[in-house]
XYZ file of C-alpha atoms in Angstrom:
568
model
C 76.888 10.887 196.796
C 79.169 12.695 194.290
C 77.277 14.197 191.154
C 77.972 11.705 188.553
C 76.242 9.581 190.537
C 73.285 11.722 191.393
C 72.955 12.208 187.604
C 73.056 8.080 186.687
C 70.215 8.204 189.322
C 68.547 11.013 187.655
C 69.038 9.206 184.186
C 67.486 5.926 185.242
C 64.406 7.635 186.741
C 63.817 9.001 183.493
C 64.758 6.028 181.416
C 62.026 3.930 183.824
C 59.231 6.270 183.278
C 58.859 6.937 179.621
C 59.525 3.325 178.398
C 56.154 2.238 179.152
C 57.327 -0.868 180.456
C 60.015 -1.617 177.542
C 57.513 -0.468 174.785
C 59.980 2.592 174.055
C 63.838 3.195 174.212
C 64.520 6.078 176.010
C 67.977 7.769 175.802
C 68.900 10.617 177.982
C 71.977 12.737 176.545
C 74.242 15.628 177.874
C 74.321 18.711 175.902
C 76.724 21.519 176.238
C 79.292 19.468 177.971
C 76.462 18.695 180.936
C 74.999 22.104 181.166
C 71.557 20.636 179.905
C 70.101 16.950 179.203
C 67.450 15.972 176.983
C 65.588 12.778 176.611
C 64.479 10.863 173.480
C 62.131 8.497 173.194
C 62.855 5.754 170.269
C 61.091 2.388 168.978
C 63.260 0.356 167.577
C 62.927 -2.472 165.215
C 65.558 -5.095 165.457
C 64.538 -7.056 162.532
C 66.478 -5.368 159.929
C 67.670 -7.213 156.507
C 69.884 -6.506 154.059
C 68.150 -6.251 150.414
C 71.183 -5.803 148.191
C 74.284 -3.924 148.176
C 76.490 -3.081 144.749
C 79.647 -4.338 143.908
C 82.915 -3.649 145.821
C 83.960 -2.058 142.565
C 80.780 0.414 142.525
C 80.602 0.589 146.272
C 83.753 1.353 147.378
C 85.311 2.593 143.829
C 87.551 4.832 143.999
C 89.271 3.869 147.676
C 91.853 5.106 149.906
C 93.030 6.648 146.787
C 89.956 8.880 146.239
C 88.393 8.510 150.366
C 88.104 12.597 151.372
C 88.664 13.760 147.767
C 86.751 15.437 145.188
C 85.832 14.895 142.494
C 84.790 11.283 143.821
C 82.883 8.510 141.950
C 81.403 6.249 144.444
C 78.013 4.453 144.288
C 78.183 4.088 148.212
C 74.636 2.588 149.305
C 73.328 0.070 150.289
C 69.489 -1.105 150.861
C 67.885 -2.534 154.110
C 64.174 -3.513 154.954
C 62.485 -3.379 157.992
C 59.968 -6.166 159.441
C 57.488 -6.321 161.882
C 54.969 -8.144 163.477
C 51.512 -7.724 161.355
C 50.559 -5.592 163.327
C 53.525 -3.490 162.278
C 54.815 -3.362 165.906
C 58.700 -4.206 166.574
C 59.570 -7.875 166.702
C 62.537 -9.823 166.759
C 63.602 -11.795 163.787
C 60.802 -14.881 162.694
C 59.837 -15.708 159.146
C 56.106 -14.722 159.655
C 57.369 -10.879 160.256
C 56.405 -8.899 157.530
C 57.478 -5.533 155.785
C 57.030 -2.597 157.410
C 54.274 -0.184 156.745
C 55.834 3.164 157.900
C 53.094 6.504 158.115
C 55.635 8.268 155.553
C 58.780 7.628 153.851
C 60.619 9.940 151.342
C 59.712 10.235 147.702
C 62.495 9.930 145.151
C 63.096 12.879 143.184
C 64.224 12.339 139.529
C 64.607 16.165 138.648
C 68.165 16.187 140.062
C 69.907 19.186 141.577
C 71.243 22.290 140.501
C 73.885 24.801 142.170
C 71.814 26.891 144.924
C 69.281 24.891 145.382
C 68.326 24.067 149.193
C 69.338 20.836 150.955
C 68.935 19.304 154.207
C 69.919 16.181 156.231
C 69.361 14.625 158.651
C 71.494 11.711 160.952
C 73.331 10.934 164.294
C 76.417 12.322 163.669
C 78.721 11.215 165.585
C 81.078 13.134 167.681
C 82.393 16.607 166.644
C 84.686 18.829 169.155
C 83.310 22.531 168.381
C 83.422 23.411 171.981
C 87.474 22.068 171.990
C 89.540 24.570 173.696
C 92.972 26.564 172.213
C 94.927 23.600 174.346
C 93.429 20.595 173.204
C 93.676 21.467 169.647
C 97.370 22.530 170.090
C 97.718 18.987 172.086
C 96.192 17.372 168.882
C 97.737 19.324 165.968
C 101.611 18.919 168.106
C 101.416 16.068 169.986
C 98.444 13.343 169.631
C 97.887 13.530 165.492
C 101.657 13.518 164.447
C 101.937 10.603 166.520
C 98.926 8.565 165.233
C 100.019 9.756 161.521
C 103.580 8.669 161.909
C 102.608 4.719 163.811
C 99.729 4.170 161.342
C 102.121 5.344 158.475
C 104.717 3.497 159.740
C 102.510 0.060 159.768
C 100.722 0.840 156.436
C 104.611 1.041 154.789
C 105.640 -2.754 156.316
C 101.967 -3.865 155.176
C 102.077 -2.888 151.960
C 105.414 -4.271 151.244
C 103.795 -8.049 151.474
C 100.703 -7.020 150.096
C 102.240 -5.654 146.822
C 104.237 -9.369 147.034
C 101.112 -11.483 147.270
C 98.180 -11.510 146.307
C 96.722 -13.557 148.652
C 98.327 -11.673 151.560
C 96.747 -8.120 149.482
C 93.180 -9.482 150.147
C 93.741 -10.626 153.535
C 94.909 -7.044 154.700
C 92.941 -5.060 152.546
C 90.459 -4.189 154.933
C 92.610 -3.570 157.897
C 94.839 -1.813 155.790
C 92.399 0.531 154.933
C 91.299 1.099 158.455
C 94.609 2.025 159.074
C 94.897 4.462 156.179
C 91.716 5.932 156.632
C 92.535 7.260 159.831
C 96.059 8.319 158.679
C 94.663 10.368 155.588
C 92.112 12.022 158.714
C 94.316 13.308 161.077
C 96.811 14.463 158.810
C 94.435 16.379 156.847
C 93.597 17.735 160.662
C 96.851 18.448 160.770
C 96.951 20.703 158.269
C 93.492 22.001 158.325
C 93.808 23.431 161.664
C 97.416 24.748 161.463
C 96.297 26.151 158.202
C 93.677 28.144 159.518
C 95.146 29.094 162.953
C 92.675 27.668 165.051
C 94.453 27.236 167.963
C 94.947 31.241 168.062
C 91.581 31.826 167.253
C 90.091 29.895 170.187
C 92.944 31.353 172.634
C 92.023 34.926 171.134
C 88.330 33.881 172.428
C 89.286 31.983 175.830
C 91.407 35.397 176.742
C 88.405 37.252 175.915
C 86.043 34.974 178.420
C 89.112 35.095 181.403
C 88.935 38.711 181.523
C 84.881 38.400 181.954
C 85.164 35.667 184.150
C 87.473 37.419 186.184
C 85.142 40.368 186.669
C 83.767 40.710 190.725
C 80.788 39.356 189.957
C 82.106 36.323 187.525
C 85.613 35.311 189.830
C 83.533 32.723 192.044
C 82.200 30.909 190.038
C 84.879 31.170 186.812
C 87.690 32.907 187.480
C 89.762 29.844 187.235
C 88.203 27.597 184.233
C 91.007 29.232 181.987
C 94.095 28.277 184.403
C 92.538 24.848 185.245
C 91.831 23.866 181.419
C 95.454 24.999 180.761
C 97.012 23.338 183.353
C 95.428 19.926 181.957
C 96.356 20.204 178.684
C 99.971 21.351 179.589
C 100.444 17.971 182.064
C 98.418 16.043 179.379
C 100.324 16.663 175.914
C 103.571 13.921 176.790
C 100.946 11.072 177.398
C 98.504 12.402 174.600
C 101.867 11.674 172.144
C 102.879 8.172 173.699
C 99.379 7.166 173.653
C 99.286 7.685 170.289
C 102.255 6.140 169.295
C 101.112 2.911 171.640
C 97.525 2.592 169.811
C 99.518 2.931 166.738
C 100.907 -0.182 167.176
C 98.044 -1.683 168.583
C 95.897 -0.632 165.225
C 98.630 -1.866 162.990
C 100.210 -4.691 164.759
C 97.758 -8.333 164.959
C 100.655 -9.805 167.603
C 101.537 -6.645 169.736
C 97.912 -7.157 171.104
C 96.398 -11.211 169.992
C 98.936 -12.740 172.136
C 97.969 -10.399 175.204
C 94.558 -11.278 174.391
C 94.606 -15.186 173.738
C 97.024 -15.971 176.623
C 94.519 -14.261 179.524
C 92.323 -17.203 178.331
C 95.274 -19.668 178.405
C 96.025 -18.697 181.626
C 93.073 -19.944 183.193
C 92.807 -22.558 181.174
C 96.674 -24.066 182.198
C 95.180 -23.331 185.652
C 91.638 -25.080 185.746
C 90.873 -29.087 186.321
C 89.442 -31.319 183.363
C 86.006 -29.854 183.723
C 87.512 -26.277 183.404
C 89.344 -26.695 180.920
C 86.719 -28.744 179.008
C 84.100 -25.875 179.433
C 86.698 -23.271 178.209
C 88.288 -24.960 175.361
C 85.865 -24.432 172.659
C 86.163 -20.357 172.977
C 90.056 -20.825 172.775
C 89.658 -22.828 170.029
C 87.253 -20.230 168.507
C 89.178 -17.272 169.144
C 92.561 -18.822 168.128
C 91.205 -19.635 164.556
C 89.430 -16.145 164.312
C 92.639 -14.383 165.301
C 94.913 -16.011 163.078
C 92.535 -17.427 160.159
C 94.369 -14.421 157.898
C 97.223 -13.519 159.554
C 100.737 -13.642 157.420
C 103.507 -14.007 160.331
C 106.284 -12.884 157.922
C 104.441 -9.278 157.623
C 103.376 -9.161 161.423
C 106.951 -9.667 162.025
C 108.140 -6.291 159.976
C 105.102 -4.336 161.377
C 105.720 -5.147 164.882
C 109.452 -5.127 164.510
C 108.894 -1.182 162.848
C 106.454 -0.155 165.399
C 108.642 -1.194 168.428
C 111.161 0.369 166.860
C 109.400 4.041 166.700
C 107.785 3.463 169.456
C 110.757 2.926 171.723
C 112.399 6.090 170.044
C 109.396 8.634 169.868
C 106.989 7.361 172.621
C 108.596 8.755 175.771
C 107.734 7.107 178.623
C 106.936 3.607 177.022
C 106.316 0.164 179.007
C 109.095 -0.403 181.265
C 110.041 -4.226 180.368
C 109.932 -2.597 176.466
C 112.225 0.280 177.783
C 114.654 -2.867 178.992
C 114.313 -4.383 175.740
C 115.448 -1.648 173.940
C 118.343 -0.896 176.280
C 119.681 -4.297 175.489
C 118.852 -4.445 171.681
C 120.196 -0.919 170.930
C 116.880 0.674 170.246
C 116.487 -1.906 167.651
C 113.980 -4.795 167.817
C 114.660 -6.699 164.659
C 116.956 -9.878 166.062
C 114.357 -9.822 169.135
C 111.109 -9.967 167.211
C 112.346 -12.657 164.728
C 113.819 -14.824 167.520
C 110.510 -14.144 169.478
C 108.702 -15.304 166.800
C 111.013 -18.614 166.314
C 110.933 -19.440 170.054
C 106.857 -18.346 170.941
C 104.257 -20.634 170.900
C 101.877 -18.056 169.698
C 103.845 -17.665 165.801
C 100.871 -19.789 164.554
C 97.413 -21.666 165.492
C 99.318 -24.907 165.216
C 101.390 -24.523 167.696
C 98.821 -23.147 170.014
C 96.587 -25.719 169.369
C 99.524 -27.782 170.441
C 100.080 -26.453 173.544
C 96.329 -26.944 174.437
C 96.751 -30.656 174.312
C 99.928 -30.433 176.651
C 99.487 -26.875 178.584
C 102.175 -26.115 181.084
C 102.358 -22.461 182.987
C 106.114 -22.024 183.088
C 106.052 -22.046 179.290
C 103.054 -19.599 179.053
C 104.800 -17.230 181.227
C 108.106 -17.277 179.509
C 106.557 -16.830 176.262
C 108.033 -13.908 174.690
C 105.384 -12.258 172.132
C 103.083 -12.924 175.290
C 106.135 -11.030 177.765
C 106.357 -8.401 174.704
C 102.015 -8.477 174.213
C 101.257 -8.206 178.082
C 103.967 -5.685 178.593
C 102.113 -3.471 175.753
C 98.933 -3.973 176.899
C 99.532 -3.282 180.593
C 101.269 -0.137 179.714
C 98.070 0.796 177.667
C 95.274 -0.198 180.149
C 97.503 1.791 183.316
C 95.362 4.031 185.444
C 97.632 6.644 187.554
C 94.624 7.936 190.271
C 96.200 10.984 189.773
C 94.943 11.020 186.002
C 91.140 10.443 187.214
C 91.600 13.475 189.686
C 92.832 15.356 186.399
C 90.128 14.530 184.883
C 87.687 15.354 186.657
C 88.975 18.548 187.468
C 89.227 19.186 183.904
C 85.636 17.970 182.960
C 84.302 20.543 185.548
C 85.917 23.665 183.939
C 85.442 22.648 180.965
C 81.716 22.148 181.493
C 81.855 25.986 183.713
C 83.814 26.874 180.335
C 81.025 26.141 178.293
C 78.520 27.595 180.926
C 80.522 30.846 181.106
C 80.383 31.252 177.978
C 76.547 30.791 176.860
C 75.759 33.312 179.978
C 78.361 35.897 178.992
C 76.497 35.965 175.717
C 72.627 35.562 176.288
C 72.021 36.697 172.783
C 74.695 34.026 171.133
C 73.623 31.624 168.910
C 75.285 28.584 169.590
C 75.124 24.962 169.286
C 75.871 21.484 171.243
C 78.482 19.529 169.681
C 76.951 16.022 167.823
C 76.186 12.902 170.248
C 74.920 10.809 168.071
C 71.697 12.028 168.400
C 69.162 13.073 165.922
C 70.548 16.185 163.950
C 69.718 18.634 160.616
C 71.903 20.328 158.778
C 70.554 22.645 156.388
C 72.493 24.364 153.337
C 72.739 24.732 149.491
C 74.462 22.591 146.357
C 77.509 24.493 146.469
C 80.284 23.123 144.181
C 83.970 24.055 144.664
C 86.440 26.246 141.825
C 86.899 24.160 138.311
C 88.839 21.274 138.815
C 90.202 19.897 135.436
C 90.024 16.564 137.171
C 86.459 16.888 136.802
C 84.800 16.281 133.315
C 81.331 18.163 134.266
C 80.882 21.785 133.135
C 80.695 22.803 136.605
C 82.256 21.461 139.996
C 79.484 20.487 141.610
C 78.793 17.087 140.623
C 80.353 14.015 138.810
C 79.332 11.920 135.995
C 79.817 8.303 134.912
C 82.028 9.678 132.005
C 84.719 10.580 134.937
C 84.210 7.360 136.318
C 84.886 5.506 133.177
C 88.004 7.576 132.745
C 89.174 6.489 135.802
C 89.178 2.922 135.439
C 92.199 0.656 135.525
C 91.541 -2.901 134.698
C 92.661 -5.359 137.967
C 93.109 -2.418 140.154
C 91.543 -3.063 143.042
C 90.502 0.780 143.616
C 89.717 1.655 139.892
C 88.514 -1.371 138.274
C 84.715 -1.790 136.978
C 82.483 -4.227 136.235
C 82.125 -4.773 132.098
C 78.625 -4.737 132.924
C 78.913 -0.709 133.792
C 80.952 -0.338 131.214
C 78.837 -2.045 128.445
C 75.672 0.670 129.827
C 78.067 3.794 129.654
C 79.156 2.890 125.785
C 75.616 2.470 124.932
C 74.310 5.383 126.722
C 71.788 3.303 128.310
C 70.919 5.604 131.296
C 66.863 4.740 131.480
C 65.119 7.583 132.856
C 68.169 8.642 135.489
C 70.111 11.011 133.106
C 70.252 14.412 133.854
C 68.178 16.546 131.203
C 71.858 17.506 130.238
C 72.025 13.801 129.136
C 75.418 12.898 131.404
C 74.565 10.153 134.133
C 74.998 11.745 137.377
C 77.206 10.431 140.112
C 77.880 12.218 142.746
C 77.008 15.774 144.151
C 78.720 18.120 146.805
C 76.779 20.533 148.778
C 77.859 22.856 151.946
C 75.493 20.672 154.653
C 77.210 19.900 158.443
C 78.117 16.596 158.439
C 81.156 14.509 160.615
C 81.240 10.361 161.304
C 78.122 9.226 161.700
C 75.894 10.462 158.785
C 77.053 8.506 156.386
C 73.683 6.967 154.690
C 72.045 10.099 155.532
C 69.335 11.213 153.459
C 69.807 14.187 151.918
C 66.052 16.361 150.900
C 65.068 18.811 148.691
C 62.839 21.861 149.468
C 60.206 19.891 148.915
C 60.994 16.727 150.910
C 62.136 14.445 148.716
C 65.133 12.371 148.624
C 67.725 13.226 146.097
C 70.858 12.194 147.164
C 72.511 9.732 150.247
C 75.599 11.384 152.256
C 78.471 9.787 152.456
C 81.825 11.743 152.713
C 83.506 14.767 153.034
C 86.318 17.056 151.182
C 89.840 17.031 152.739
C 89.698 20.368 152.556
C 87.523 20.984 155.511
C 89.429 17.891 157.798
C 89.247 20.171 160.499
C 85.086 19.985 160.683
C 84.968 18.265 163.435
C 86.797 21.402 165.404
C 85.690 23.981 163.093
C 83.315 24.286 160.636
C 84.375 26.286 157.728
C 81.509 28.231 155.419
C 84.266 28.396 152.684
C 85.540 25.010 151.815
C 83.492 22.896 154.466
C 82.089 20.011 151.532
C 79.509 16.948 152.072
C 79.902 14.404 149.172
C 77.045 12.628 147.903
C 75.607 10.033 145.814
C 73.099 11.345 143.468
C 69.660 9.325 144.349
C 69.469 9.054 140.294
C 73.141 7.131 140.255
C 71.717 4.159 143.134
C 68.320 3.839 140.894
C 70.579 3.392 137.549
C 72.492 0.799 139.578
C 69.362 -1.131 140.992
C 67.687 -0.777 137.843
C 69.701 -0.596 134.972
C 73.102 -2.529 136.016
C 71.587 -4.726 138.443
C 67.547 -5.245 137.005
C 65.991 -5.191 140.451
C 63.062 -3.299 139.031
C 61.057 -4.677 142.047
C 62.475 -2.440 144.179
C 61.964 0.320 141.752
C 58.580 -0.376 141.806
C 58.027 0.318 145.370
C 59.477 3.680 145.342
C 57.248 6.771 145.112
C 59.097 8.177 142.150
C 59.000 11.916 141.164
C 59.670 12.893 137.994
């Protein structure tokens, strides 16, 4: 039995006998890249609703524009309540459930924050990469991220052309557009962050360090070559690390380099099956036809698609081979093919697919092109080479003897797991950054509604307001959430540990009570998921003060209010 195996085993065993027969949810997580485990024992209630949220324009103000920037101006938050039975034990969803009771929950400080004063949170953050070594963050800053930056850039660019052109077509995209730009604006702030501060050399500088210990009589067994094998991976590794990129680029971007692919699976066994098969099928065809193509605009899915092929057939390297024979033919260029694809293919629309369920014939399904093109992307994307998974796992056991090596060759170290979306708490100060004359507050640790006001821009959908806010700024009608200072507060930065994952986060005082929500970082500090920099390293928050104003003042849900423990 090999050991992943034996540890699945291991995993269940534990899983079984500290449930108590389903009461609990027990979760059993690797640590130091499998040196240790640890189980946690949850109870979970499922019968979560949403209470209120703010307005996009509050929400979400500020946008791509202002997403990993300070000084920021976002009311991001949103409110939830938990039910139970009345017994207050977990239960799903029924209309006799009631509110849940919890032992404690977090007063809600009204004294706001000042620079130096202490701060915690705590979350599941997500993923972070501490324990990356020198090769897999010069695979990322050379190969993987330049890719991803230039295919998401590329497909934001064709998007935005129709979405500046309609309207219609703006609101439709907005949200995948901004999927696509988030993720852009990430890794090229990674980019930079870690070429910036020579990470790479640092970690090599480190890993040269451990090969000579390793490599010591007593050491060679068992480590002496973690450093060559980890290497060695990331050397084979950095070609497919950029076309993979470039692919998934596309993929992101581009709704028909992957619906087609997707849809026509289901039409081929649907072309295939008798009356009763096809009868039993059809309504999920149906469904997922009108779900993939209730917003798409074919005229920009063209441009995108046509674009991405385009790069990707010029960058990628070794792209899918019926692509490669496109591209011989067309020149590299995949304008004439895509718009004649689109002409010719019976997935251009819902129409016509809906058309060829009433009269479905194989030869045309397989001589589709977009489902030729989509199948020919897809297959390239979802390849398996065995010798990959033998690379792998030759990797994943140096790397783990890496991380092994390294806590043993330093007994006294203080070091930490990378986040697994477990439980986690980061500890810290308020910590502002140097003046920014962006920033109207005296000092650059926190925002004020006065910034956002000056921000606004009427009809923009990343800067406009609602009058309502508006109408409460010009009156100064803050309530009790001003600041002694008399400015409303909006957000706050502090120097806490945070990556994907804690956004929502509470974020306590020395004394335990709330006074701000996590939601963001500074760009500044991209790299924190590699490296986590005392200097510029930034969490952004929304002043607890800020969401009270907005549930109680803009929005007049002083129920709420009134079931807060409120400290003044």
């Amino acid at each position: 039995m090999n050991e992943k195996k034996i540890i699945a085993g291991e995993i269940a065993k534990i899983q079984k006998e500290n449930s108590e027969n389903g009461k609990y949810v027990v979760e059993v997580k690797s640590f130091y890249q499998g040196n240790e485990y640890y189980y946690f024992v949850y109870q979970d209630y499922n019968d979560v609703r949403l209470v209120g949220t703010p307005p996009n324009s509050i929400g979400k103000f500020g946008g791509d524009t202002d997403n990993w920037e300070w000084p920021r101006h976002t009311g991001d938050f949103s409110i939830f309540r938990v039910y139970a039975d009345k017994n207050g034990n977990p239960a799903e969803y029924a209309q006799d459930n009631v509110p849940l009771k919890p032992k404690h929950f977090l007063p809600v400080s009204l004294k706001g924050v000042q620079e130096g004063d202490f701060a915690m949170i705590l979350g599941y953050p997500g993923r972070t990469n501490r324990w990356m070594p020198a090769g897999g963050i010069n695979q990322n800053v050379k190969f993987a991220y330049p890719a991803w930056v230039e295919a998401s850039k590329t497909g934001m660019d064709a998007m935005k052309k129709f979405m500046d052109q309609d309207q219609a077509v703006k609101l439709n995209y907005a949200s995948k557009y901004s999927q696509v730009a988030n993720y852009w604006k990430n890794r090229q702030g990674m980019i930079d962050a870690l070429t910036l501060h020579k990470t790479a050399e640092s970690k090599a500088k480190d890993e040269a360090k451990f090969d000579k210990w390793a490599n010591k009589a007593a050491n060679k067994a068992e480590y002496g070559d973690v450093i060559k094998t980890i290497n060695e991976f990331y050397a084979s590794t950095n070609e497919k690390a950029r076309h993979d990129n470039y692919l998934m680029g596309m993929l992101r971007s581009s709704a028909i380099a992957a619906l087609p692919n997707t849809i026509g699976s289901g039409l081929e066994v649907y072309t295939a099956g008798d009356e009763a098969r096809r009868n039993a099928i059809l309504p999920r065809l149906k469904s997922a036809i009108d779900a993939g193509y209730e917003k798409i605009y074919m005229p920009l899915e063209e441009q995108v698609l046509i674009d991405e092929l385009n790069l990707y057939a010029k960058k990628a390297g070794n792209i899918a081979p019926y692509i490669a024979e496109l591209a011989a033919k067309n020149n590299g260029d995949f304008t004439a093919y895509v718009k004649e694809s689109v002409k010719n293919s019976i997935f251009a629309s819902a129409e016509r697919l809906n058309n060829y369920l009433e009269n479905p014939n194989a030869e045309i399904l397989a001589n589709d092109p977009l489902y030729k093109l989509s199948s020919a992307l897809l297959n390239r994307y979802r390849q398996v080479d065995p010798s990959w998974k033998t690379q792998d796992d030759k990797f994943e056991g140096a790397y783990r003897k890496y991380v092994a090596g390294v806590l043993a060759s330093n007994p006294k170290g203080k070091f930490y797991p990378d986040a697994n979306s477990t439980l986690r708490l980061t500890y810290g100060s308020i910590k502002g950054l140097p003046q920014d004359p962006r920033n109207d507050a005296d000092k650059n640790f926190y925002t004020t509604l006065k910034g956002t006001i000056a921000k606004y821009k009427k009809g923009d959908e990343e800067f406009d307001l609602p009058q309502r806010l508006m109408d409460l700024y010009n009156n100064k009608d803050y309530g009790r959430y001003a600041d002694k200072k008399g400015y409303l507060p909006v957000n706050f930065l502090s120097d806490n540990d945070i990556t994907g994952g804690n956004s929502g986060s509470p974020v306590i005082n020395g004394n335990g009570e709330l006074i701000g929500l996590a939601f963001d970082g500074n760009i500044e500090a991209m790299a924190g998921d590699v490296i986590f920099d005392h200097k510029l390293q930034r969490t952004i928050s929304v002043d607890i003060r800020y969401v009270l104003f907005i549930i109680d003042k803009f929005a007049g849900a002083t129920n709420i209010i009134d079931e807060l423990k409120i400290v003044e």
